[in-house]
Coordinates of C-alpha atoms in Angstrom, one line a residue:
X81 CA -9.1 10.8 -8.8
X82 CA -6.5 13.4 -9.6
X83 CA -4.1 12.6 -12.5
X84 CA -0.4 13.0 -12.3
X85 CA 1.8 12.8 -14.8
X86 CA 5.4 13.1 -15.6
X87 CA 7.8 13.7 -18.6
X88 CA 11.8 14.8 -19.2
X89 CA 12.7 17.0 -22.0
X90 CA 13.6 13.9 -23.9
X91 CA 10.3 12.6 -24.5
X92 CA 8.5 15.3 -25.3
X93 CA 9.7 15.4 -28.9
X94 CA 8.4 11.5 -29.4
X95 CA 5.2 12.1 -27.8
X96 CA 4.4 14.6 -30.0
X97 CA 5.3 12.6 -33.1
X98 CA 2.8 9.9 -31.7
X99 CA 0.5 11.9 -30.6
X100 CA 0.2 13.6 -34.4
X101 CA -0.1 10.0 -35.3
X102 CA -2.8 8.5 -32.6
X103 CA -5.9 10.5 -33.9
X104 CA -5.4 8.6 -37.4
X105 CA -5.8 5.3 -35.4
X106 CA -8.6 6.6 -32.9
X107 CA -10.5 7.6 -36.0
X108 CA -11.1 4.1 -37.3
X109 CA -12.1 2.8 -33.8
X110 CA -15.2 2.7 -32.3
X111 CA -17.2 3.1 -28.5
X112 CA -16.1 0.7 -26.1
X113 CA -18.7 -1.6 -24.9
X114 CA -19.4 -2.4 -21.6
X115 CA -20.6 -0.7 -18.1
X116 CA -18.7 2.6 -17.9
X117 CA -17.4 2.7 -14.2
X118 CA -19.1 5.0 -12.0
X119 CA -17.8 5.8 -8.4
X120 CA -19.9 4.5 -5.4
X121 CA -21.4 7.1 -3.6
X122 CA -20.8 7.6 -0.2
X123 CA -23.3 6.3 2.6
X124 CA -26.1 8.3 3.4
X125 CA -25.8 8.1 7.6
X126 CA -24.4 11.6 9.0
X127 CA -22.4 9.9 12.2
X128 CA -19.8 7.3 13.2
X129 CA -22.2 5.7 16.3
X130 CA -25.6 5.8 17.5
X131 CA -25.7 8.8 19.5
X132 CA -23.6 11.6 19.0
X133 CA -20.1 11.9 19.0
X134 CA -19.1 11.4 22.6
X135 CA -17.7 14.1 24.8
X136 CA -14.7 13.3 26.7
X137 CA -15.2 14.4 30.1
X138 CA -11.2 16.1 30.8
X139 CA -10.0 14.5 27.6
X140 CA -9.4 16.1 24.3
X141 CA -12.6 17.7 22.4
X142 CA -13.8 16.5 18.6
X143 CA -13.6 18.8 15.9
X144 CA -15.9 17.3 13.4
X145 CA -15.3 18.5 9.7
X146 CA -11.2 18.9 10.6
X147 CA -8.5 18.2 8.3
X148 CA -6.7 15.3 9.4
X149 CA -2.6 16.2 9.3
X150 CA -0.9 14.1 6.7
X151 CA 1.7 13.8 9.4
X152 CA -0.6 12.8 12.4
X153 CA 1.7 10.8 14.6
X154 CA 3.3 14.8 15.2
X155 CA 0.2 15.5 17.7
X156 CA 2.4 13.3 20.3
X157 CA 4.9 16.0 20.4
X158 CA 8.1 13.3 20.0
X159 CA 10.8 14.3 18.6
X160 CA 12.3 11.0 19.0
X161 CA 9.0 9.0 17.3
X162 CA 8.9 11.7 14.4
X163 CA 12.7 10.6 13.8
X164 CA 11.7 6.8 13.9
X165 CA 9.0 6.8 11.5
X166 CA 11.0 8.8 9.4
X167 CA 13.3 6.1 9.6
X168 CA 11.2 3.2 9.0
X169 CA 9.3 5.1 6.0
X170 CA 12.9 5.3 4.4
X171 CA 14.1 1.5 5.4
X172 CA 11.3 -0.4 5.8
X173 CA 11.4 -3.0 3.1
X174 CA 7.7 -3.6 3.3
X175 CA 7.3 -0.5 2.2
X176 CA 9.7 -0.6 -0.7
X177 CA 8.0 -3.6 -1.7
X178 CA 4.8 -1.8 -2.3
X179 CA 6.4 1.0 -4.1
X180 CA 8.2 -1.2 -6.7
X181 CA 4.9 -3.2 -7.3
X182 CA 3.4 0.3 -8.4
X183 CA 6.0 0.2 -11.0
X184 CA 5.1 -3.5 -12.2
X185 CA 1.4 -2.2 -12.4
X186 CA 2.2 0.7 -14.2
X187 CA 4.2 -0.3 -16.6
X188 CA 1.8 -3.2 -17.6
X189 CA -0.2 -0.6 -17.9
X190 CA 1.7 1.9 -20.3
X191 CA 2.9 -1.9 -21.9
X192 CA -1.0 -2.5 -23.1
X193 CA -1.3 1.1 -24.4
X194 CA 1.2 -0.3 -27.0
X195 CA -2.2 -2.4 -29.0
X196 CA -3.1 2.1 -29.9
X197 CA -0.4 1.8 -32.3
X198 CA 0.4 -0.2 -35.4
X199 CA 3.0 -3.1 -35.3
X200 CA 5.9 -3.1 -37.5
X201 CA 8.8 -5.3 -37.8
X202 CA 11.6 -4.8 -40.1
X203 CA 12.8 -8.9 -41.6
X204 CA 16.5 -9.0 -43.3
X205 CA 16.7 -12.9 -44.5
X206 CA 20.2 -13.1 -46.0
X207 CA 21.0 -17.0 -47.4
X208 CA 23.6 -18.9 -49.9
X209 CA 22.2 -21.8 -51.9
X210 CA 23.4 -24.2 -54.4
X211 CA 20.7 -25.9 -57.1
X212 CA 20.3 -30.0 -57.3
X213 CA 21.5 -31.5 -60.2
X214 CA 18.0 -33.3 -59.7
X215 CA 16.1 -30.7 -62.7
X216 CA 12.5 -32.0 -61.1
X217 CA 14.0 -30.8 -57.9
X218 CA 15.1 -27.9 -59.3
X219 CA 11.8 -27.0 -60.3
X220 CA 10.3 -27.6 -57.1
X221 CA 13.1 -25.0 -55.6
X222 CA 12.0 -22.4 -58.3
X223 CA 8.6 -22.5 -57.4
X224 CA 9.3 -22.1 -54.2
X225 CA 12.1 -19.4 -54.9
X226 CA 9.1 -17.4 -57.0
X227 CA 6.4 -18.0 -54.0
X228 CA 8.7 -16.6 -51.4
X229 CA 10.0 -13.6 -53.5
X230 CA 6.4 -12.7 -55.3
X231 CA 8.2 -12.2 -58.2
X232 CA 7.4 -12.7 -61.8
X233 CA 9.0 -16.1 -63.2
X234 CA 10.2 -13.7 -65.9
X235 CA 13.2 -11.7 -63.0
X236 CA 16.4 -13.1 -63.6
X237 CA 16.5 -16.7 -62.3
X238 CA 18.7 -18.2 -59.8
X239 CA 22.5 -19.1 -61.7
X240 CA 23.2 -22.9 -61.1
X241 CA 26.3 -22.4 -59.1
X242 CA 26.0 -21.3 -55.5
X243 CA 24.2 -17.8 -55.4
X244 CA 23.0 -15.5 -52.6
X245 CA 19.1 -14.7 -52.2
X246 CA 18.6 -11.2 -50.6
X247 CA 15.6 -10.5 -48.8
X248 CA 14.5 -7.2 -47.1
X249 CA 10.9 -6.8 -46.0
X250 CA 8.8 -4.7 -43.5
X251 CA 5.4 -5.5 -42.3
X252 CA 2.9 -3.3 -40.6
X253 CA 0.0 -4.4 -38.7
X254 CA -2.7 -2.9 -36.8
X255 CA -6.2 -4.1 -35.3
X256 CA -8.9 -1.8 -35.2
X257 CA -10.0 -1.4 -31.9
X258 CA -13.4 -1.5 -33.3
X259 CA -15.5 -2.2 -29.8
X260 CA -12.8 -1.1 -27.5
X261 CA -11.4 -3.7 -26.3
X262 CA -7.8 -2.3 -25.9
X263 CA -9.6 0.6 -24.2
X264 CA -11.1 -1.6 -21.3
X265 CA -8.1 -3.1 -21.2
X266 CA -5.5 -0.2 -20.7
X267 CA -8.7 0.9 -18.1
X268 CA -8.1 -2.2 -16.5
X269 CA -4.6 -2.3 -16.0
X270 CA -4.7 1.2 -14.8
X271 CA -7.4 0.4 -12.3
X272 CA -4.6 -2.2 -10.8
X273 CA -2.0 0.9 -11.0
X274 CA -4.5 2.9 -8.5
X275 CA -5.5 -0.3 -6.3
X276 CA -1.6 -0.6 -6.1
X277 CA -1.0 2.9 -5.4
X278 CA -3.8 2.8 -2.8
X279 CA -2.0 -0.2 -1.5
X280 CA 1.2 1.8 -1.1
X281 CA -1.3 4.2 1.0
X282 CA -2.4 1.7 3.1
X283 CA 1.2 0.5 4.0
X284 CA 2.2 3.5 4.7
X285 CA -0.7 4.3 6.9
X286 CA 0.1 0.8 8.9
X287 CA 3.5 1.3 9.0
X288 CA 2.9 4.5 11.0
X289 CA 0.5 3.4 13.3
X290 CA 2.5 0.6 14.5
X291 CA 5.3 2.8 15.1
X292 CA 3.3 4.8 17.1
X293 CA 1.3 2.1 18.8
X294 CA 4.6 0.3 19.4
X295 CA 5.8 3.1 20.6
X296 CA 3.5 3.7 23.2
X297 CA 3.2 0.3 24.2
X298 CA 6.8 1.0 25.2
X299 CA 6.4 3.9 27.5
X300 CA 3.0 1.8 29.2
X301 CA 5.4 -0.9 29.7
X302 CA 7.9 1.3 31.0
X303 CA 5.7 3.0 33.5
X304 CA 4.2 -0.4 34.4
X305 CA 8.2 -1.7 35.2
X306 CA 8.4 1.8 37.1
X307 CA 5.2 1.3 39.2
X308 CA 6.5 -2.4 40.5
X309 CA 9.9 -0.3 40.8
X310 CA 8.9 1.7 43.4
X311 CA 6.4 -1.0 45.2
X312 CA 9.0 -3.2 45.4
X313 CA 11.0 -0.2 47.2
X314 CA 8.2 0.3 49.5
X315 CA 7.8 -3.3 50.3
X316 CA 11.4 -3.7 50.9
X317 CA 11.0 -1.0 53.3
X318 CA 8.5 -2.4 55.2
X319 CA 10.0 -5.7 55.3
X320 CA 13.0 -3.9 57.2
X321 CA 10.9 -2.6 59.5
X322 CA 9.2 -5.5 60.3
X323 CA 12.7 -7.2 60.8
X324 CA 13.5 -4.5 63.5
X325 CA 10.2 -5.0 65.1
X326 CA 10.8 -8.7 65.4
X327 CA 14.1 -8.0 66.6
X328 CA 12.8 -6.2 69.1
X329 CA 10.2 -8.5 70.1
X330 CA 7.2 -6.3 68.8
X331 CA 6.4 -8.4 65.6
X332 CA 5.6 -12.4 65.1
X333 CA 8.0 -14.2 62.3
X334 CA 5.3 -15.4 60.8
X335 CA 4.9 -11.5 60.0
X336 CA 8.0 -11.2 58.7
X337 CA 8.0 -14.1 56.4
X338 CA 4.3 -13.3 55.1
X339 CA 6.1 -9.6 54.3
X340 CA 9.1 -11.2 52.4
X341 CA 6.4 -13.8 50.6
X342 CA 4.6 -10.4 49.0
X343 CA 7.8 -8.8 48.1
X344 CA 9.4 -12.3 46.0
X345 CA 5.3 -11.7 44.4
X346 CA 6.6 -7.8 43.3
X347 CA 9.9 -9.1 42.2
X348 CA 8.2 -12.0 40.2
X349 CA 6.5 -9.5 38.2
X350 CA 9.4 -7.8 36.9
X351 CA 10.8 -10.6 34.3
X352 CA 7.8 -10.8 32.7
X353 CA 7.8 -6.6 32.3
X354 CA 11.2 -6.9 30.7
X355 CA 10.8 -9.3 28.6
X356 CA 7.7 -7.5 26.8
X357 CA 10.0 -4.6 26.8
X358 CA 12.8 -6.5 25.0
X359 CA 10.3 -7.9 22.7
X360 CA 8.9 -4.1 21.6
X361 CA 12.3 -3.3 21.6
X362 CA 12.8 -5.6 19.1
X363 CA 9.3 -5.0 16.7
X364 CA 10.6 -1.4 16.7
X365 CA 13.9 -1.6 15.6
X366 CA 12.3 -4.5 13.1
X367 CA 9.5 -1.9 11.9
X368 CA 12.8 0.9 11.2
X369 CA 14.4 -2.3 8.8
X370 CA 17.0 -2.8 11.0
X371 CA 18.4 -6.1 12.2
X372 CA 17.7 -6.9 16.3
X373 CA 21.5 -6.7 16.9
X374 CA 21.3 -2.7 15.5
X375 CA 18.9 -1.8 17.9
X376 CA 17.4 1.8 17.9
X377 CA 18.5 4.8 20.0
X378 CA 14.9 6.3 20.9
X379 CA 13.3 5.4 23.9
X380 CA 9.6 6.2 24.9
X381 CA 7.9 6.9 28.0
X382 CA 4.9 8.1 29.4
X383 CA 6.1 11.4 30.1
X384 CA 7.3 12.0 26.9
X385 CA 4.3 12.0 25.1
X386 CA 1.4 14.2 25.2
X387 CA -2.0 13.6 24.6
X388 CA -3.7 16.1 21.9
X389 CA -6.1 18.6 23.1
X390 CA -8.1 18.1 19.9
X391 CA -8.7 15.6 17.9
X392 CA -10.5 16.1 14.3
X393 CA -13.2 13.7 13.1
X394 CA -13.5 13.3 9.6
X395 CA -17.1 13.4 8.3
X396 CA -18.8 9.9 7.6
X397 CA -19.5 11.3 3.4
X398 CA -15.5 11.8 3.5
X399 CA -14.0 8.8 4.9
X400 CA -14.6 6.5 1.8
X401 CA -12.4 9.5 0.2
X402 CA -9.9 9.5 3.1
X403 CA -9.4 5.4 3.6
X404 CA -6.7 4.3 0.9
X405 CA -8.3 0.8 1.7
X406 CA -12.1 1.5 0.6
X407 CA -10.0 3.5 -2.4
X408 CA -8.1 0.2 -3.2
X409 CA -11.7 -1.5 -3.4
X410 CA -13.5 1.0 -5.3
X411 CA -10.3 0.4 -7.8
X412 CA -10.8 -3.2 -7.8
X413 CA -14.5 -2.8 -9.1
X414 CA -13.1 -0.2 -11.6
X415 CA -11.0 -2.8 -12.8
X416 CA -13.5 -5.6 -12.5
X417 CA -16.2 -3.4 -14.9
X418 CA -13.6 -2.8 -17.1
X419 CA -12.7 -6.4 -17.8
X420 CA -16.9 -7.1 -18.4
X421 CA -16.1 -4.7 -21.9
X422 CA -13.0 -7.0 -22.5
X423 CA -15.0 -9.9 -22.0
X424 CA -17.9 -8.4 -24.4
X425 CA -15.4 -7.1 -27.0
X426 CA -13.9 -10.7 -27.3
X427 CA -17.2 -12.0 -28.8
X428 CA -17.4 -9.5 -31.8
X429 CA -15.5 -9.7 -34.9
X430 CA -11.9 -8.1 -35.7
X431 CA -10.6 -6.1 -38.2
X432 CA -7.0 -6.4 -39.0
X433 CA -5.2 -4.7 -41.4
X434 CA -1.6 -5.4 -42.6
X435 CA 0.9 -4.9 -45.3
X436 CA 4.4 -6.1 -45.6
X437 CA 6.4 -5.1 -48.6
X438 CA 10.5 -4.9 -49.2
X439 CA 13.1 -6.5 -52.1
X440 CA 14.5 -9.5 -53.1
X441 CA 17.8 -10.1 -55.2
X442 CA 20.4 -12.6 -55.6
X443 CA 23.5 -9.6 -55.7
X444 CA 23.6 -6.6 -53.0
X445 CA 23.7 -4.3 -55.9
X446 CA 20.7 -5.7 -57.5
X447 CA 18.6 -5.6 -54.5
X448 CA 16.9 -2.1 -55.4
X449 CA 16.3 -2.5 -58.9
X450 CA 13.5 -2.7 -60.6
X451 CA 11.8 -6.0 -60.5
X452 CA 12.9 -6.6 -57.0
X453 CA 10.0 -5.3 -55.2
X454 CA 7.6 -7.4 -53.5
X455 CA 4.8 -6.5 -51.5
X456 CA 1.1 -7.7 -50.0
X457 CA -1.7 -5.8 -48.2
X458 CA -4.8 -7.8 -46.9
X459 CA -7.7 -6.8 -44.7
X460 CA -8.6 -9.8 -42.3
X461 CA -12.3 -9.7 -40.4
X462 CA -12.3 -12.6 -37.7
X463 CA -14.9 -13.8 -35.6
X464 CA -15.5 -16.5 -33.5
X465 CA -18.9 -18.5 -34.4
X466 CA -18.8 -21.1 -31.7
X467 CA -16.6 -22.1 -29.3
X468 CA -19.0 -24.0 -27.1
X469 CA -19.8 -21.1 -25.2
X470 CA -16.5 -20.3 -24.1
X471 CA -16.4 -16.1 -24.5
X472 CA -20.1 -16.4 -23.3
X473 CA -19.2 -18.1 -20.0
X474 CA -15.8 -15.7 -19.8
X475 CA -18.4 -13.0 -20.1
X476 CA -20.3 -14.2 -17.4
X477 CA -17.7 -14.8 -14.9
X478 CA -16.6 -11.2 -15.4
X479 CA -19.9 -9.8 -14.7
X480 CA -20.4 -12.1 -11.6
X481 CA -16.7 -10.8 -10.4
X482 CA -18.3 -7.1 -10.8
X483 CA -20.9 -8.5 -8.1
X484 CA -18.2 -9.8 -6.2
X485 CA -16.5 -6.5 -6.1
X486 CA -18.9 -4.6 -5.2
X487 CA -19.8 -6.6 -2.5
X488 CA -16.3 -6.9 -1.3
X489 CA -16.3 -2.9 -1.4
X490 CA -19.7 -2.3 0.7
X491 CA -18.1 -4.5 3.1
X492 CA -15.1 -2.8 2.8
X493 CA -16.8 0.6 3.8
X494 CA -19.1 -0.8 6.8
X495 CA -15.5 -2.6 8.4
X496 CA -13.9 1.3 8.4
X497 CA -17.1 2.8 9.6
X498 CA -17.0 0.1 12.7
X499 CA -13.5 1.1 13.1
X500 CA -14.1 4.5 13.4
X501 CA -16.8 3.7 15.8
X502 CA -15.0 1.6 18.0
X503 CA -12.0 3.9 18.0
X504 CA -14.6 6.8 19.2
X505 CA -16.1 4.8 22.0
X506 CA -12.9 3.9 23.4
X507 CA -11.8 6.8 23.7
X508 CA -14.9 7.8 25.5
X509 CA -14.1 5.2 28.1
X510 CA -10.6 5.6 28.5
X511 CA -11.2 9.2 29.4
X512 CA -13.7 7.7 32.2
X513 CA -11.0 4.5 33.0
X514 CA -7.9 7.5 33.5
X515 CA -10.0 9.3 35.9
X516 CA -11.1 6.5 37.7
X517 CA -7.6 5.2 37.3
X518 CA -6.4 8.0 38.9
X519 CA -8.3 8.4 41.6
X520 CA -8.0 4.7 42.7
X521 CA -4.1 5.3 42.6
X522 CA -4.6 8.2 44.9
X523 CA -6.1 6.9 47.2
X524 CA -4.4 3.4 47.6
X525 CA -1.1 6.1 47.9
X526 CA -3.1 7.4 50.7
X527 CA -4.5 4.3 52.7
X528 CA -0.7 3.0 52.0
X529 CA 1.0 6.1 53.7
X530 CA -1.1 5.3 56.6
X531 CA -0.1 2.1 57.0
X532 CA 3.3 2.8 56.7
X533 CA 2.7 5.1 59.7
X534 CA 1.7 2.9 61.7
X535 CA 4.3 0.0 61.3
X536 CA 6.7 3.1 62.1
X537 CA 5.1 3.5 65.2
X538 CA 4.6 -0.3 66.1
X539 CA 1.1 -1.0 65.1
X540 CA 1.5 -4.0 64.0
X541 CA -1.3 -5.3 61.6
X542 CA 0.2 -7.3 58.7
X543 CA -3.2 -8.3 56.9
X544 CA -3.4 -3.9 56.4
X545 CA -0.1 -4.0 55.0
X546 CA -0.5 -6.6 52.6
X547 CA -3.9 -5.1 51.5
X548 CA -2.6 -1.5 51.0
X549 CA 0.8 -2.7 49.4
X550 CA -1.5 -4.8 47.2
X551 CA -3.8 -2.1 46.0
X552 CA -1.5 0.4 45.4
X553 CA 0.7 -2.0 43.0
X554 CA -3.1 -2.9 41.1
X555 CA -3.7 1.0 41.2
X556 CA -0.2 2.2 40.0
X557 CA 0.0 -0.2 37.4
X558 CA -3.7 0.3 36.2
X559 CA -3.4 3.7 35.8
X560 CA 0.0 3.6 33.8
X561 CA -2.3 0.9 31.8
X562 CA -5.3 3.2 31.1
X563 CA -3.0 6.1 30.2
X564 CA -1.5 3.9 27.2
X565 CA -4.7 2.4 26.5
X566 CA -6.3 6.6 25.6
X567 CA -2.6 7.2 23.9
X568 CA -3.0 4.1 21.8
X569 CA -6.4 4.3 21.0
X570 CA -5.9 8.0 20.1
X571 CA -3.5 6.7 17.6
X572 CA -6.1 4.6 16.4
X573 CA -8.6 7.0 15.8
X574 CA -6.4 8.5 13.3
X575 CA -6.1 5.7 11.3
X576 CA -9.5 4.4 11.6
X577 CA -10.3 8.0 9.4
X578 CA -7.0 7.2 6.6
X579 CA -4.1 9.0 8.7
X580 CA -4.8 12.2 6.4
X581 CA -3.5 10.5 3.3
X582 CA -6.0 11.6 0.3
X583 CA -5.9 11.4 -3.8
X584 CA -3.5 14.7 -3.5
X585 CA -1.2 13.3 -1.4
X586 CA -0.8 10.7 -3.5
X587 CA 2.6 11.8 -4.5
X588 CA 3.8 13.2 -1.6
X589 CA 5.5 10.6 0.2
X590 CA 7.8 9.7 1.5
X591 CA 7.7 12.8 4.1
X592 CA 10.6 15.1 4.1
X593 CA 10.3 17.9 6.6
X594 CA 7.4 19.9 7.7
X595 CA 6.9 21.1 4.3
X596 CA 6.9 17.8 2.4
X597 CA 9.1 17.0 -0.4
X598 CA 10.3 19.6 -3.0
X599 CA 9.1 19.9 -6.5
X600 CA 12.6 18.2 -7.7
X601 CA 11.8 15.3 -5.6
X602 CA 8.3 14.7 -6.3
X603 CA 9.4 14.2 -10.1
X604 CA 11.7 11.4 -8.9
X605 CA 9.1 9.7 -7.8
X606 CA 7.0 6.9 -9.7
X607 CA 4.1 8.7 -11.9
X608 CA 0.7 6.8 -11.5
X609 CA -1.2 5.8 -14.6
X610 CA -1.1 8.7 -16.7
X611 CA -4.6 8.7 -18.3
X612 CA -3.2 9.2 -21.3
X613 CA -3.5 6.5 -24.4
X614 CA -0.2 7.0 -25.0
X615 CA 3.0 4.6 -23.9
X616 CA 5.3 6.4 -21.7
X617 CA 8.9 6.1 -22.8
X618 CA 11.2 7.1 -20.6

């Protein structure tokens, strides 16, 4: 994975000051133990399906081996749906959520890197006292005076009338990280930073597809409302000219009420129609992170988007490279192997090493003298000798959650491979269901026209007319259907392969512009885990 990091002028001075210091400390630690992480290798299969890829007959063609555009959703040609998602990348609150939970990550993170360092804390006791009368009590307060102090019982002793007791100490502490446990565990935490960052990717990459496949949903439906549209008008033609036939005594009623029964069966059709509309309406202005009352401006219809001539298919070795989800679950076992060396660390002994030292005194001016001083440094070696098989069981459960992991990431992989492969073969039978849909509406057009010659000129033959008004609404509104299903499952394709987002990308989002964001802009943005064993502070 590619490593970004970033710093300001202020910093730099301070990290240099640590990072003078953090080769003292790394010198008294050890190896970590544990499985070092190793990424998963990709699947050896060289295609998506069984046969080859398919070969859409009038369609677009595959490019295998193509670079996938980090803004795909442009191969539409919309202006109005490249304004949307740029909307909904910028207001979406799903979105933001996923951004600021990079930030919890990451600083927990850069938090545990802290354990690299020494502790010290600075202790100013300050306190007025007045000595018993009681002289046994008194003693017992001397003692304790001379424990607290480490003085010599020969320093000046406390007066008997209230005095003041000075104390200024500093202790420093630090644990060698003898087996590496702090290491697996900053490894840990920023194996959650990438699964959270890949998680980010993923949102983003849902976001936009169901813009887009909202958006195209939108124009079918649209298309679907214009298709009963204009069979309605055709119907309501016909049932005119029936009226003048009866009129004129050359048509049955019966005719004319079986005509008017198939046009209230057009116009029934219509609610239903709008009220999916209002509904996508509504999912698209939600998806933008607006409220249903501040609805959006674009429209979408057929028309209006165009279906790519070309459409690149990623290669099977790169698309566990290219899914931010199979990226999130390689992270998860990185993190999961990590915490196995945690869990293994726990069960050998410590080493801690601490001094505090500072002054004592009853006066202010005193407090710096000689005699005052007071000081301790200890070595501590701990190590647990049973706790009925606690850290053993800990240890185990982390090496069975490494198995779970993995598993979770092979399955991972073989659900984005079956997306891929279901994208590609609906694609292959949309461009067959388009034709066909096509044709079928051409020709209903064409057996309809006829009919409606011949109720012009009196042939009267109601059963005909029902059956072509029929077949053409089925064919119109099938063929507005298949041309949204190849537009929708186009989008799909692209993010069945990751929607072009990759480890460099990482940081460039969201998009601004053609170009993608500036330089200034990028360092604005939240670093991922830095690599470095050293605390961020700014």
């Amino acid at each position: 994975m590619q490593i970004f990091s970033s710093s300001t002028p202020k910093t730099h001075g301070r990290r240099r000051i640590f990072l003078t210091l953090l080769p003292m400390f790394s010198a008294l630690a050890g190896c970590a133990v544990g499985p070092d992480f190793v990424s998963p290798s990709p699947p050896p299969i060289e295609k998506f399906t069984s046969n080859k890829a398919p070969v859409l007959a009038g369609g677009p063609r595959f490019i295998p081996g193509a670079e996938i555009p980090k803004r795909w959703w442009q191969v539409f040609h919309n202006r109005g749906l490249d304004r949307l998602i740029e909307a909904s990348i910028e207001s979406n609150p799903t979105l933001q959520s996923a951004e600021a939970a990079i930030g919890v990550a990451y600083r927990n993170a850069e938090a545990q890197k802290g354990a690299f360092l020494p502790t010290a804390i600075f202790n100013s006791t300050d306190s007025l006292n007045l000595q018993s009368n009681n002289r046994s009590l008194e003693t017992i307060n001397q003692s304790l005076f001379n424990q607290a102090t480490t003085s010599p019982t020969t320093n000046i002793g406390p007066p008997n009338s209230p005095y003041g007791l000075l104390l200024k100490q500093l202790t420093v502490a630090y644990t060698l990280d003898i087996w590496g446990q702090t290491l697996r565990s900053v490894e840990a935490a920023e194996a959650q930073t990438d699964q959270q960052r890949y998680q980010l990717e993923a949102a983003y990459l849902a976001l936009t597809g169901n813009v887009v496949t909202a958006a195209i949903q939108e124009a079918a439906l649209r298309g679907q409302i214009e298709a009963v549209r204009r069979s309605i008008a055709i119907e309501r033609e016909m049932l005119g000219l029936l009226r003048k036939q009866f009129e004129a005594g050359y048509a049955a009623q019966a005719d004319v009420l079986t005509q008017e029964a198939a046009l209230a069966q057009a116009l029934q059709l219509l609610p239903s129609l709008q009220k999916q509309l209002s509904q996508q309406r509504d999912l698209l202005t939600a998806l933008a992170g607006r409220y249903a009352p501040d609805e959006i401006a674009e429209t979408f219809h057929l028309g209006s988007l165009s279906a790519p001539h070309e459409l690149p298919l990623s290669l099977p070795s790169k698309l566990v490279r290219q899914r931010p989800d199979i990226r999130a679950a390689e992270a998860n076992v990185h993190e999961a192997t990590a915490q196995v060396g945690v869990a293994i660390a726990a069960r050998l002994p410590n080493v801690t090493l601490s001094a505090n030292g500072g002054y004592s005194a009853y006066r202010l001016a005193q407090l710096f003298t000689p005699g005052t001083e007071l000081y301790t440094a200890s070595a501590a070696v701990t190590h647990t000798i049973f706790d009925g098989f606690s850290l053993l069981n800990k240890q185990r459960a982390a090496e069975a959650s490494v198995l779970q992991a993995d598993a979770q990431y092979r399955s991972t992989v073989i659900v984005a491979f079956q997306n891929v492969a279901d994208a590609l073969r609906a694609l292959e039978a949309d461009a067959k269901a388009v034709k066909a849909a096509a044709y079928g509406e051409a020709t209903a057009k064409k057996g309809l026209d006829i009919v409606r010659a011949d109720l012009r000129l009196g042939a009267v033959n109601v059963l005909s007319v029902l059956n072509a008004e029929n077949a053409y609404l089925v064919a119109s509104v099938a063929r507005v259907v298949a041309e949204g299903n190849r537009l929708s499952d186009t989008a799909g394709l692209f993010i069945a392969v990751g929607g072009g987002w990759k480890d460099e990308n990482l940081r460039d989002l969201p998009p601004n512009g053609p170009d993608g964001p500036t330089n200034e802009q990028i360092e604005t943005l939240s670093p991922p885990a830095s690599g470095s064993l050293m605390p961020t502070f700014d």
